[in-house]
PDB file of C-alpha atoms in Angstrom:
ATOM      1  CA  MET A   1       8.846 -22.310 -14.357  1.00 67.00           C
ATOM      2  CA  GLN A   2      12.390 -23.514 -14.944  1.00 73.00           C
ATOM      3  CA  SER A   3      13.831 -20.162 -13.864  1.00 76.00           C
ATOM      4  CA  GLY A   4      11.848 -20.204 -10.629  1.00 75.00           C
ATOM      5  CA  HIS A   5       9.178 -17.667 -11.599  1.00 74.00           C
ATOM      6  CA  MET A   6       5.450 -18.024 -12.087  1.00 73.00           C
ATOM      7  CA  VAL A   7       2.910 -15.647 -13.574  1.00 71.00           C
ATOM      8  CA  ILE A   8      -0.654 -15.798 -12.263  1.00 69.00           C
ATOM      9  CA  VAL A   9      -3.349 -14.880 -14.786  1.00 67.00           C
ATOM     10  CA  SER A  10      -6.487 -14.241 -12.761  1.00 63.00           C
ATOM     11  CA  PRO A  11      -9.582 -13.694 -14.953  1.00 63.00           C
ATOM     12  CA  VAL A  12     -12.976 -12.817 -13.549  1.00 61.00           C
ATOM     13  CA  THR A  13     -14.881 -16.113 -13.601  1.00 61.00           C
ATOM     14  CA  ASP A  14     -17.811 -15.351 -11.311  1.00 60.00           C
ATOM     15  CA  ALA A  15     -21.038 -16.439 -12.975  1.00 60.00           C
ATOM     16  CA  ASP A  16     -22.764 -13.152 -12.152  1.00 60.00           C
ATOM     17  CA  VAL A  17     -20.005 -11.027 -13.696  1.00 60.00           C
ATOM     18  CA  LYS A  18     -20.719 -10.621 -17.413  1.00 61.00           C
ATOM     19  CA  ASP A  19     -18.317  -7.787 -18.208  1.00 65.00           C
ATOM     20  CA  PRO A  20     -15.315  -6.471 -16.242  1.00 65.00           C
ATOM     21  CA  SER A  21     -15.987  -3.144 -14.571  1.00 71.00           C
ATOM     22  CA  GLY A  22     -14.231  -0.733 -12.264  1.00 70.00           C
ATOM     23  CA  LYS A  23     -15.920  -2.410  -9.299  1.00 72.00           C
ATOM     24  CA  THR A  24     -14.954  -5.981 -10.209  1.00 74.00           C
ATOM     25  CA  SER A  25     -11.437  -4.923 -11.210  1.00 76.00           C
ATOM     26  CA  ALA A  26     -10.918  -3.145  -7.881  1.00 76.00           C
ATOM     27  CA  ALA A  27     -12.122  -6.233  -6.002  1.00 76.00           C
ATOM     28  CA  ARG A  28      -9.790  -8.498  -8.004  1.00 77.00           C
ATOM     29  CA  ASN A  29      -6.862  -6.139  -7.397  1.00 80.00           C
ATOM     30  CA  LEU A  30      -7.506  -6.270  -3.636  1.00 79.00           C
ATOM     31  CA  LEU A  31      -7.483 -10.073  -3.736  1.00 79.00           C
ATOM     32  CA  MET A  32      -4.167 -10.232  -5.597  1.00 79.00           C
ATOM     33  CA  ILE A  33      -2.574  -7.570  -3.367  1.00 80.00           C
ATOM     34  CA  ALA A  34      -3.602  -9.560  -0.287  1.00 77.00           C
ATOM     35  CA  ILE A  35      -2.020 -12.859  -1.417  1.00 77.00           C
ATOM     36  CA  ALA A  36       1.029 -11.695  -3.421  1.00 79.00           C
ATOM     37  CA  THR A  37       4.474 -11.559  -1.795  1.00 77.00           C
ATOM     38  CA  HIS A  38       5.851  -9.170  -4.428  1.00 80.00           C
ATOM     39  CA  ILE A  39       3.887  -7.030  -6.862  1.00 83.00           C
ATOM     40  CA  VAL A  40       5.312  -5.719 -10.149  1.00 83.00           C
ATOM     41  CA  VAL A  41       3.304  -2.979 -11.860  1.00 81.00           C
ATOM     42  CA  GLY A  42       4.083  -2.355 -15.516  1.00 78.00           C
ATOM     43  CA  PHE A  43       2.457   1.067 -15.626  1.00 79.00           C
ATOM     44  CA  MET A  44       0.133   3.064 -13.430  1.00 78.00           C
ATOM     45  CA  THR A  45      -1.197   6.597 -13.346  1.00 76.00           C
ATOM     46  CA  GLU A  46      -0.265   8.782 -10.401  1.00 71.00           C
ATOM     47  CA  ASN A  47      -3.277   9.114  -8.047  1.00 67.00           C
ATOM     48  CA  GLY A  48      -5.149   6.533 -10.152  1.00 75.00           C
ATOM     49  CA  ASN A  49      -7.240   3.682  -8.749  1.00 77.00           C
ATOM     50  CA  LEU A  50      -4.357   1.196  -8.709  1.00 80.00           C
ATOM     51  CA  ALA A  51      -2.049   3.738  -7.093  1.00 78.00           C
ATOM     52  CA  ARG A  52      -4.609   4.261  -4.317  1.00 75.00           C
ATOM     53  CA  GLN A  53      -4.962   0.528  -3.719  1.00 79.00           C
ATOM     54  CA  LEU A  54      -1.199   0.095  -3.430  1.00 79.00           C
ATOM     55  CA  LEU A  55      -0.690   2.895  -0.899  1.00 74.00           C
ATOM     56  CA  GLY A  56       1.207   1.557   2.113  1.00 68.00           C
ATOM     57  CA  VAL A  57       1.751  -1.874   0.528  1.00 75.00           C
ATOM     58  CA  ARG A  58       5.301  -3.163   0.751  1.00 71.00           C
ATOM     59  CA  ASN A  59       7.277  -5.094  -1.871  1.00 76.00           C
ATOM     60  CA  VAL A  60       5.879  -3.197  -4.858  1.00 79.00           C
ATOM     61  CA  THR A  61       7.962  -2.480  -7.960  1.00 80.00           C
ATOM     62  CA  VAL A  62       6.580   0.105 -10.414  1.00 78.00           C
ATOM     63  CA  LEU A  63       8.304  -0.091 -13.805  1.00 74.00           C
ATOM     64  CA  GLN A  64       6.804   3.146 -15.100  1.00 69.00           C
ATOM     65  CA  SER A  65       4.580   5.733 -13.483  1.00 60.00           C
ATOM     66  CA  GLU A  66       2.990   8.750 -15.100  1.00 59.00           C
ATOM     67  CA  GLY A  67       4.116  11.990 -13.468  1.00 54.00           C
ATOM     68  CA  GLN A  68       6.828  10.248 -11.436  1.00 52.00           C
ATOM     69  CA  ASN A  69       8.729  12.828  -9.367  1.00 49.00           C
ATOM     70  CA  GLU A  70      11.205  12.869  -6.543  1.00 46.00           C
ATOM     71  CA  VAL A  71       9.705  12.088  -3.164  1.00 46.00           C
ATOM     72  CA  ARG A  72       8.944  15.261  -1.247  1.00 52.00           C
ATOM     73  CA  GLU A  73       7.888  15.735   2.354  1.00 51.00           C
ATOM     74  CA  THR A  74       4.351  16.552   1.214  1.00 55.00           C
ATOM     75  CA  ASP A  75       4.275  13.261  -0.738  1.00 55.00           C
ATOM     76  CA  VAL A  76       5.175  11.314   2.406  1.00 53.00           C
ATOM     77  CA  GLN A  77       2.443  13.085   4.345  1.00 61.00           C
ATOM     78  CA  ARG A  78      -0.060  12.314   1.583  1.00 61.00           C
ATOM     79  CA  VAL A  79       0.905   8.634   1.591  1.00 57.00           C
ATOM     80  CA  LYS A  80       0.404   8.441   5.357  1.00 69.00           C
ATOM     81  CA  SER A  81      -2.925  10.233   5.095  1.00 74.00           C
ATOM     82  CA  ASN A  82      -4.182   7.945   2.329  1.00 78.00           C
ATOM     83  CA  ALA A  83      -2.963   4.840   4.161  1.00 82.00           C
ATOM     84  CA  ASN A  84      -4.922   6.036   7.190  1.00 87.00           C
ATOM     85  CA  ARG A  85      -8.035   6.518   5.044  1.00 87.00           C
ATOM     86  CA  MET A  86      -7.644   3.037   3.613  1.00 90.00           C
ATOM     87  CA  GLY A  87      -7.331   1.675   7.149  1.00 92.00           C
ATOM     88  CA  TRP A  88     -10.610   3.369   8.115  1.00 92.00           C
ATOM     89  CA  THR A  89     -12.247   1.935   4.994  1.00 91.00           C
ATOM     90  CA  ILE A  90     -11.194  -1.599   5.968  1.00 93.00           C
ATOM     91  CA  TYR A  91     -12.419  -1.040   9.524  1.00 93.00           C
ATOM     92  CA  LYS A  92     -15.764   0.266   8.264  1.00 91.00           C
ATOM     93  CA  ARG A  93     -16.241  -2.805   6.072  1.00 90.00           C
ATOM     94  CA  LEU A  94     -15.483  -5.078   9.035  1.00 92.00           C
ATOM     95  CA  LYS A  95     -17.861  -3.130  11.267  1.00 90.00           C
ATOM     96  CA  GLU A  96     -20.820  -2.832   8.892  1.00 86.00           C
ATOM     97  CA  GLY A  97     -20.366  -6.149   7.136  1.00 82.00           C
ATOM     98  CA  ARG A  98     -20.104  -8.457  10.131  1.00 76.00           C
ATOM     99  CA  LEU A  99     -22.293 -11.542  10.088  1.00 54.00           C
ATOM    100  CA  LEU A 100     -25.429  -9.613  10.979  1.00 49.00           C
ATOM    101  CA  LEU A 101     -25.135 -10.707  14.587  1.00 46.00           C
ATOM    102  CA  ALA A 102     -27.171  -9.161  17.371  1.00 41.00           C
ATOM    103  CA  SER A 103     -26.925  -5.387  17.425  1.00 43.00           C
ATOM    104  CA  ASP A 104     -24.057  -4.154  19.558  1.00 46.00           C
ATOM    105  CA  SER A 105     -25.345  -0.579  19.865  1.00 44.00           C
ATOM    106  CA  SER A 106     -25.355  -0.921  23.652  1.00 47.00           C
ATOM    107  CA  GLU A 107     -21.823  -2.240  23.668  1.00 52.00           C
ATOM    108  CA  GLU A 108     -19.884   0.299  21.590  1.00 52.00           C
ATOM    109  CA  ASP A 109     -17.258   0.745  24.286  1.00 55.00           C
ATOM    110  CA  ILE A 110     -14.612   2.249  22.012  1.00 56.00           C
ATOM    111  CA  SER A 111     -15.094   5.790  20.728  1.00 51.00           C
ATOM    112  CA  GLU A 112     -15.301   6.068  16.962  1.00 49.00           C
ATOM    113  CA  SER A 113     -14.052   8.884  14.780  1.00 44.00           C
ATOM    114  CA  SER A 114     -15.821  11.003  12.203  1.00 39.00           C
ATOM    115  CA  ALA A 115     -12.716  10.466  10.065  1.00 42.00           C
ATOM    116  CA  GLU A 116     -14.289   7.312   8.597  1.00 44.00           C
ATOM    117  CA  GLU A 117     -14.904   7.719   4.884  1.00 44.00           C
ATOM    118  CA  LEU A 118     -14.685   5.626   1.757  1.00 44.00           C
ATOM    119  CA  MET A 119     -11.843   5.792  -0.699  1.00 44.00           C
ATOM    120  CA  PRO A 120     -13.036   6.902  -4.166  1.00 43.00           C
ATOM    121  CA  TRP A 121     -12.503   3.416  -5.565  1.00 41.00           C
ATOM    122  CA  GLU A 122     -14.242   1.630  -2.688  1.00 45.00           C
ATOM    123  CA  SER A 123     -17.563   0.214  -3.831  1.00 47.00           C
ATOM    124  CA  ALA A 124     -18.066  -2.946  -1.764  1.00 45.00           C
ATOM    125  CA  SER A 125     -21.669  -3.381  -0.680  1.00 46.00           C
ATOM    126  CA  LYS A 126     -22.033  -2.705   3.026  1.00 47.00           C
ATOM    127  CA  ALA A 127     -25.247  -4.744   3.113  1.00 54.00           C
ATOM    128  CA  ASN A 128     -23.416  -8.035   2.580  1.00 80.00           C
ATOM    129  CA  PRO A 129     -21.969  -9.984   5.529  1.00 86.00           C
ATOM    130  CA  VAL A 130     -18.201 -10.431   5.657  1.00 88.00           C
ATOM    131  CA  SER A 131     -17.233 -14.033   4.927  1.00 88.00           C
ATOM    132  CA  SER A 132     -14.244 -15.733   6.503  1.00 90.00           C
ATOM    133  CA  VAL A 133     -12.277 -15.431   3.263  1.00 91.00           C
ATOM    134  CA  GLU A 134     -13.019 -11.721   2.828  1.00 91.00           C
ATOM    135  CA  MET A 135     -12.267 -11.052   6.494  1.00 93.00           C
ATOM    136  CA  ARG A 136      -8.813 -12.623   6.187  1.00 93.00           C
ATOM    137  CA  GLN A 137      -8.168 -10.718   2.945  1.00 93.00           C
ATOM    138  CA  LEU A 138      -9.162  -7.436   4.583  1.00 94.00           C
ATOM    139  CA  LEU A 139      -6.891  -8.085   7.559  1.00 96.00           C
ATOM    140  CA  ALA A 140      -3.990  -9.069   5.294  1.00 94.00           C
ATOM    141  CA  GLN A 141      -4.471  -5.803   3.406  1.00 94.00           C
ATOM    142  CA  TYR A 142      -4.682  -3.814   6.655  1.00 95.00           C
ATOM    143  CA  LEU A 143      -1.512  -5.348   8.097  1.00 94.00           C
ATOM    144  CA  LYS A 144       0.358  -4.370   4.932  1.00 91.00           C
ATOM    145  CA  LEU A 145      -0.367  -0.674   5.548  1.00 91.00           C
ATOM    146  CA  ALA A 146       3.079   0.282   6.798  1.00 83.00           C
ATOM    147  CA  ASP A 147       2.131   3.909   7.537  1.00 84.00           C
ATOM    148  CA  ILE A 148      -0.726   3.198   9.966  1.00 88.00           C
ATOM    149  CA  GLU A 149      -0.052   4.774  13.353  1.00 91.00           C
ATOM    150  CA  LYS A 150       0.417   2.249  16.158  1.00 93.00           C
ATOM    151  CA  PRO A 151      -0.884   2.368  18.807  1.00 95.00           C
ATOM    152  CA  SER A 152      -3.902   4.374  17.718  1.00 94.00           C
ATOM    153  CA  LEU A 153      -7.682   4.478  17.902  1.00 95.00           C
ATOM    154  CA  LEU A 154      -7.970   2.929  14.440  1.00 95.00           C
ATOM    155  CA  HIS A 155      -5.596   0.073  15.293  1.00 96.00           C
ATOM    156  CA  SER A 156      -7.603  -0.720  18.438  1.00 96.00           C
ATOM    157  CA  LEU A 157     -10.940  -0.501  16.610  1.00 96.00           C
ATOM    158  CA  VAL A 158      -9.809  -3.061  14.023  1.00 96.00           C
ATOM    159  CA  LEU A 159      -8.767  -5.434  16.826  1.00 97.00           C
ATOM    160  CA  PHE A 160     -12.090  -4.838  18.609  1.00 96.00           C
ATOM    161  CA  GLN A 161     -14.108  -5.855  15.546  1.00 95.00           C
ATOM    162  CA  VAL A 162     -11.955  -8.945  15.011  1.00 96.00           C
ATOM    163  CA  VAL A 163     -12.004 -10.237  18.579  1.00 95.00           C
ATOM    164  CA  LYS A 164     -15.717  -9.518  19.131  1.00 92.00           C
ATOM    165  CA  TYR A 165     -17.224 -10.654  15.847  1.00 92.00           C
ATOM    166  CA  TYR A 166     -14.790 -12.660  13.750  1.00 93.00           C
ATOM    167  CA  SER A 167     -12.372 -14.466  16.056  1.00 92.00           C
ATOM    168  CA  ASN A 168     -14.533 -17.600  16.270  1.00 90.00           C
ATOM    169  CA  PHE A 169     -14.277 -18.512  12.603  1.00 91.00           C
ATOM    170  CA  ALA A 170     -13.007 -22.093  12.564  1.00 90.00           C
ATOM    171  CA  ASP A 171     -10.357 -21.311   9.939  1.00 92.00           C
ATOM    172  CA  PHE A 172      -9.071 -18.104  11.562  1.00 94.00           C
ATOM    173  CA  ASN A 173      -5.854 -18.188  13.603  1.00 95.00           C
ATOM    174  CA  PHE A 174      -6.470 -15.362  16.049  1.00 96.00           C
ATOM    175  CA  THR A 175      -3.227 -15.905  17.961  1.00 96.00           C
ATOM    176  CA  ALA A 176      -1.168 -15.494  14.791  1.00 96.00           C
ATOM    177  CA  PHE A 177      -3.150 -12.358  13.864  1.00 97.00           C
ATOM    178  CA  PHE A 178      -2.681 -10.786  17.301  1.00 97.00           C
ATOM    179  CA  ARG A 179       1.041 -11.536  17.159  1.00 96.00           C
ATOM    180  CA  LEU A 180       1.215  -9.492  13.933  1.00 96.00           C
ATOM    181  CA  TRP A 181      -1.135  -6.802  15.290  1.00 97.00           C
ATOM    182  CA  GLY A 182       1.326  -6.351  18.160  1.00 95.00           C
ATOM    183  CA  PRO A 183       0.540  -6.882  21.876  1.00 95.00           C
ATOM    184  CA  GLU A 184       2.657  -3.797  22.571  1.00 95.00           C
ATOM    185  CA  ASN A 185       0.164  -1.682  20.595  1.00 96.00           C
ATOM    186  CA  LEU A 186      -2.597  -1.795  23.203  1.00 97.00           C
ATOM    187  CA  ARG A 187      -3.427   1.729  24.408  1.00 96.00           C
ATOM    188  CA  GLN A 188      -4.028   2.754  28.004  1.00 95.00           C
ATOM    189  CA  GLU A 189      -7.740   3.010  27.180  1.00 95.00           C
ATOM    190  CA  ASP A 190      -7.766  -0.595  25.943  1.00 96.00           C
ATOM    191  CA  TRP A 191      -7.212  -1.847  29.491  1.00 96.00           C
ATOM    192  CA  LYS A 192     -10.241  -0.062  30.955  1.00 92.00           C
ATOM    193  CA  ALA A 193     -13.650  -1.673  31.348  1.00 90.00           C
ATOM    194  CA  THR A 194     -16.662   0.429  30.374  1.00 88.00           C
ATOM    195  CA  LYS A 195     -19.906   0.870  32.290  1.00 84.00           C
ATOM    196  CA  ILE A 196     -23.041   1.197  30.134  1.00 83.00           C
ATOM    197  CA  ASN A 197     -26.562   1.114  31.583  1.00 83.00           C
ATOM    198  CA  GLU A 198     -25.219  -0.078  34.936  1.00 83.00           C
ATOM    199  CA  ILE A 199     -23.465  -2.998  33.230  1.00 87.00           C
ATOM    200  CA  TRP A 200     -19.679  -3.325  33.177  1.00 86.00           C
ATOM    201  CA  LEU A 201     -18.359  -4.401  29.791  1.00 91.00           C
ATOM    202  CA  PRO A 202     -14.933  -6.063  29.524  1.00 92.00           C
ATOM    203  CA  SER A 203     -11.986  -4.096  28.241  1.00 94.00           C
ATOM    204  CA  LEU A 204     -10.461  -4.775  24.842  1.00 96.00           C
ATOM    205  CA  ALA A 205      -7.426  -6.337  26.536  1.00 96.00           C
ATOM    206  CA  ASP A 206      -9.699  -8.629  28.553  1.00 96.00           C
ATOM    207  CA  ARG A 207     -11.551  -9.728  25.391  1.00 96.00           C
ATOM    208  CA  VAL A 208      -8.210 -10.524  23.746  1.00 97.00           C
ATOM    209  CA  MET A 209      -7.031 -12.585  26.722  1.00 96.00           C
ATOM    210  CA  SER A 210     -10.302 -14.500  26.786  1.00 94.00           C
ATOM    211  CA  ARG A 211      -9.905 -15.429  23.119  1.00 95.00           C
ATOM    212  CA  LEU A 212      -6.206 -16.283  23.406  1.00 96.00           C
ATOM    213  CA  PHE A 213      -6.867 -18.706  26.262  1.00 94.00           C
ATOM    214  CA  LYS A 214      -9.420 -20.564  24.139  1.00 92.00           C
ATOM    215  CA  ALA A 215      -6.434 -21.900  22.188  1.00 93.00           C
ATOM    216  CA  MET A 216      -4.980 -23.473  25.353  1.00 92.00           C
ATOM    217  CA  PRO A 217      -5.413 -27.268  25.446  1.00 86.00           C
ATOM    218  CA  SER A 218      -8.103 -28.067  27.990  1.00 80.00           C
ATOM    219  CA  ARG A 219     -10.548 -30.778  28.877  1.00 76.00           C
ATOM    220  CA  PHE A 220     -13.182 -28.092  29.415  1.00 74.00           C
ATOM    221  CA  HIS A 221     -13.477 -26.906  25.823  1.00 76.00           C
ATOM    222  CA  GLU A 222     -12.709 -27.831  22.237  1.00 81.00           C
ATOM    223  CA  PRO A 223     -10.258 -25.579  20.363  1.00 81.00           C
ATOM    224  CA  ILE A 224     -11.874 -23.176  17.900  1.00 85.00           C
ATOM    225  CA  ASN A 225      -9.131 -23.709  15.339  1.00 87.00           C
ATOM    226  CA  LYS A 226      -7.273 -27.024  15.605  1.00 85.00           C
ATOM    227  CA  ASP A 227      -4.227 -25.480  13.895  1.00 89.00           C
ATOM    228  CA  GLU A 228      -3.990 -22.536  16.311  1.00 93.00           C
ATOM    229  CA  LEU A 229      -1.264 -23.000  18.916  1.00 93.00           C
ATOM    230  CA  PHE A 230      -1.505 -21.429  22.360  1.00 94.00           C
ATOM    231  CA  ASP A 231       1.216 -18.806  22.880  1.00 95.00           C
ATOM    232  CA  PRO A 232       2.250 -18.732  26.581  1.00 95.00           C
ATOM    233  CA  GLN A 233       4.636 -15.807  25.996  1.00 95.00           C
ATOM    234  CA  ILE A 234       1.851 -13.494  24.774  1.00 96.00           C
ATOM    235  CA  ALA A 235      -0.421 -14.794  27.547  1.00 95.00           C
ATOM    236  CA  HIS A 236       2.234 -13.915  30.131  1.00 94.00           C
ATOM    237  CA  THR A 237       2.712 -10.454  28.645  1.00 95.00           C
ATOM    238  CA  LEU A 238      -0.977  -9.607  28.947  1.00 96.00           C
ATOM    239  CA  LEU A 239      -1.565 -11.330  32.277  1.00 95.00           C
ATOM    240  CA  ASP A 240       1.445  -9.708  33.946  1.00 93.00           C
ATOM    241  CA  GLU A 241       0.233  -6.298  32.749  1.00 94.00           C
ATOM    242  CA  ALA A 242      -3.307  -7.017  33.983  1.00 94.00           C
ATOM    243  CA  LEU A 243      -2.060  -8.140  37.399  1.00 92.00           C
ATOM    244  CA  GLN A 244       0.093  -5.022  37.749  1.00 92.00           C
ATOM    245  CA  ARG A 245      -2.785  -2.725  36.841  1.00 91.00           C
ATOM    246  CA  ALA A 246      -5.301  -4.293  39.231  1.00 84.00           C
ATOM    247  CA  LYS A 247      -5.139  -3.301  42.903  1.00 82.00           C
ATOM    248  CA  LYS A 248      -7.179  -6.411  43.594  1.00 84.00           C
ATOM    249  CA  PRO A 249      -7.218  -8.854  40.630  1.00 84.00           C
ATOM    250  CA  ASN A 250     -10.668 -10.239  39.875  1.00 87.00           C
ATOM    251  CA  LYS A 251     -11.475 -13.926  39.821  1.00 91.00           C
ATOM    252  CA  ARG A 252     -11.325 -14.144  36.020  1.00 91.00           C
ATOM    253  CA  ILE A 253      -7.730 -12.896  35.863  1.00 93.00           C
ATOM    254  CA  LEU A 254      -6.637 -15.168  38.714  1.00 93.00           C
ATOM    255  CA  GLN A 255      -8.224 -18.205  37.044  1.00 92.00           C
ATOM    256  CA  ARG A 256      -6.362 -17.461  33.812  1.00 93.00           C
ATOM    257  CA  ALA A 257      -3.114 -17.099  35.766  1.00 93.00           C
ATOM    258  CA  LEU A 258      -3.769 -20.458  37.446  1.00 93.00           C
ATOM    259  CA  ASN A 259      -4.572 -22.143  34.124  1.00 92.00           C
ATOM    260  CA  LEU A 260      -1.327 -20.790  32.679  1.00 94.00           C
ATOM    261  CA  ALA A 261       0.576 -22.086  35.717  1.00 93.00           C
ATOM    262  CA  TYR A 262      -0.936 -25.551  35.181  1.00 92.00           C
ATOM    263  CA  PHE A 263      -0.038 -25.374  31.474  1.00 92.00           C
ATOM    264  CA  GLU A 264       3.588 -24.590  32.365  1.00 93.00           C
ATOM    265  CA  ARG A 265       3.593 -26.999  35.325  1.00 93.00           C
ATOM    266  CA  ASN A 266       4.841 -24.247  37.604  1.00 94.00           C
ATOM    267  CA  SER A 267       4.134 -25.674  41.063  1.00 94.00           C
ATOM    268  CA  GLU A 268       5.002 -22.433  42.880  1.00 95.00           C
ATOM    269  CA  ALA A 269       2.600 -20.381  40.769  1.00 93.00           C
ATOM    270  CA  ILE A 270      -0.075 -23.082  41.057  1.00 92.00           C
ATOM    271  CA  ALA A 271       0.066 -22.939  44.859  1.00 93.00           C
ATOM    272  CA  LYS A 272       0.025 -19.115  44.833  1.00 92.00           C
ATOM    273  CA  TYR A 273      -3.040 -18.727  42.631  1.00 92.00           C
ATOM    274  CA  ARG A 274      -4.924 -21.623  44.215  1.00 91.00           C
ATOM    275  CA  GLU A 275      -4.519 -19.890  47.552  1.00 90.00           C
ATOM    276  CA  LEU A 276      -5.744 -16.563  46.132  1.00 90.00           C
ATOM    277  CA  LEU A 277      -8.764 -18.225  44.516  1.00 88.00           C
ATOM    278  CA  GLY A 278      -9.590 -20.381  47.521  1.00 83.00           C
ATOM    279  CA  LYS A 279     -12.640 -22.590  47.009  1.00 68.00           C
ATOM    280  CA  ASP A 280     -13.139 -21.152  43.528  1.00 65.00           C
ATOM    281  CA  ALA A 281      -9.845 -22.598  42.250  1.00 66.00           C
ATOM    282  CA  PRO A 282     -10.571 -24.904  39.271  1.00 59.00           C
ATOM    283  CA  GLN A 283      -9.361 -28.494  39.380  1.00 59.00           C
ATOM    284  CA  GLN A 284      -6.992 -29.661  36.621  1.00 56.00           C
TER     285      GLN A 284
END
C-alpha cells in the first residue's frame, strides 16, 4: 500500500459454489479482466483457457508463457480470428440471455451470421437472463477486444442488442457506451429501415438517436439514468447524417432537430424546424 500498489485476492464466495471448477474459475477470470486496468500473469500455457480469455485484451503483462515464440504473421491472424470468435460469443450471450422480454422473432432486422459459436471455455448458461452487472461486464470485455473489425456486422449486432434490450437499465450510461462504441462505426445498412409483414421497423441509427435523446433534459420525460449526460455533439453527428440521407425528413427526425435547437437555444434553427413541422411543432 505504501508503494502505491494493491493486490486483489478474489476467492469464490458464492453460497452455491462448494468447490472451484473450470466453469467458476472462467467466470471469475472474466470478472477480473473486465474491471482490471492492468493484468499481470505469472504463468500461462499457450492456447490454454486463460490465454483464450485474454485474447485481444490490452494492458496484459505475461511473465512466463509455455511455448513462447516470436510473433509470426500466422499468430496475428489467429489472434484476430479468436478475438472475433470471442466477440460473437459475447453477442450470443447478450442475445440469448436478455431479460426474457417479448419475442423479437418478427423484428430481427439485422442479418445474423452462421459464424456464431462458443469458445471452448465458454460455459455460461444461456437459459439465465443477463443482469445489469453481467451486461456491463460483457460490454467492458467486448470493448477491450482490440482486434474486432469496425465497422462490421458483429459490431452493429452488439449495438442492436444493447439499444433494443438493455439500454433502459437505470444504472447503464448508454451515451458513454455509444461514445466508446464509435458513432463513426455505423454501416450503410444501419441507416436503413426494414419492412417486415407490411410494417416498417426503425433503423439501428434511428433506435440509437431515440435512446440518446432520452438523456436530454425535458419536462416531458424523466431521465433513465440521472448520471447520464446528454451529448449534443453526438446528437448533431447523427442528426446531420440523417437529414442528409433523407430526401424528405420525416416528422420524427425534424422533431429531434427542433428539440436539439431548443437545447442549444439556436433561434435560427428553432424557426427553421418549427416552420418545417408546422402545426406539429412541439412547444417548449
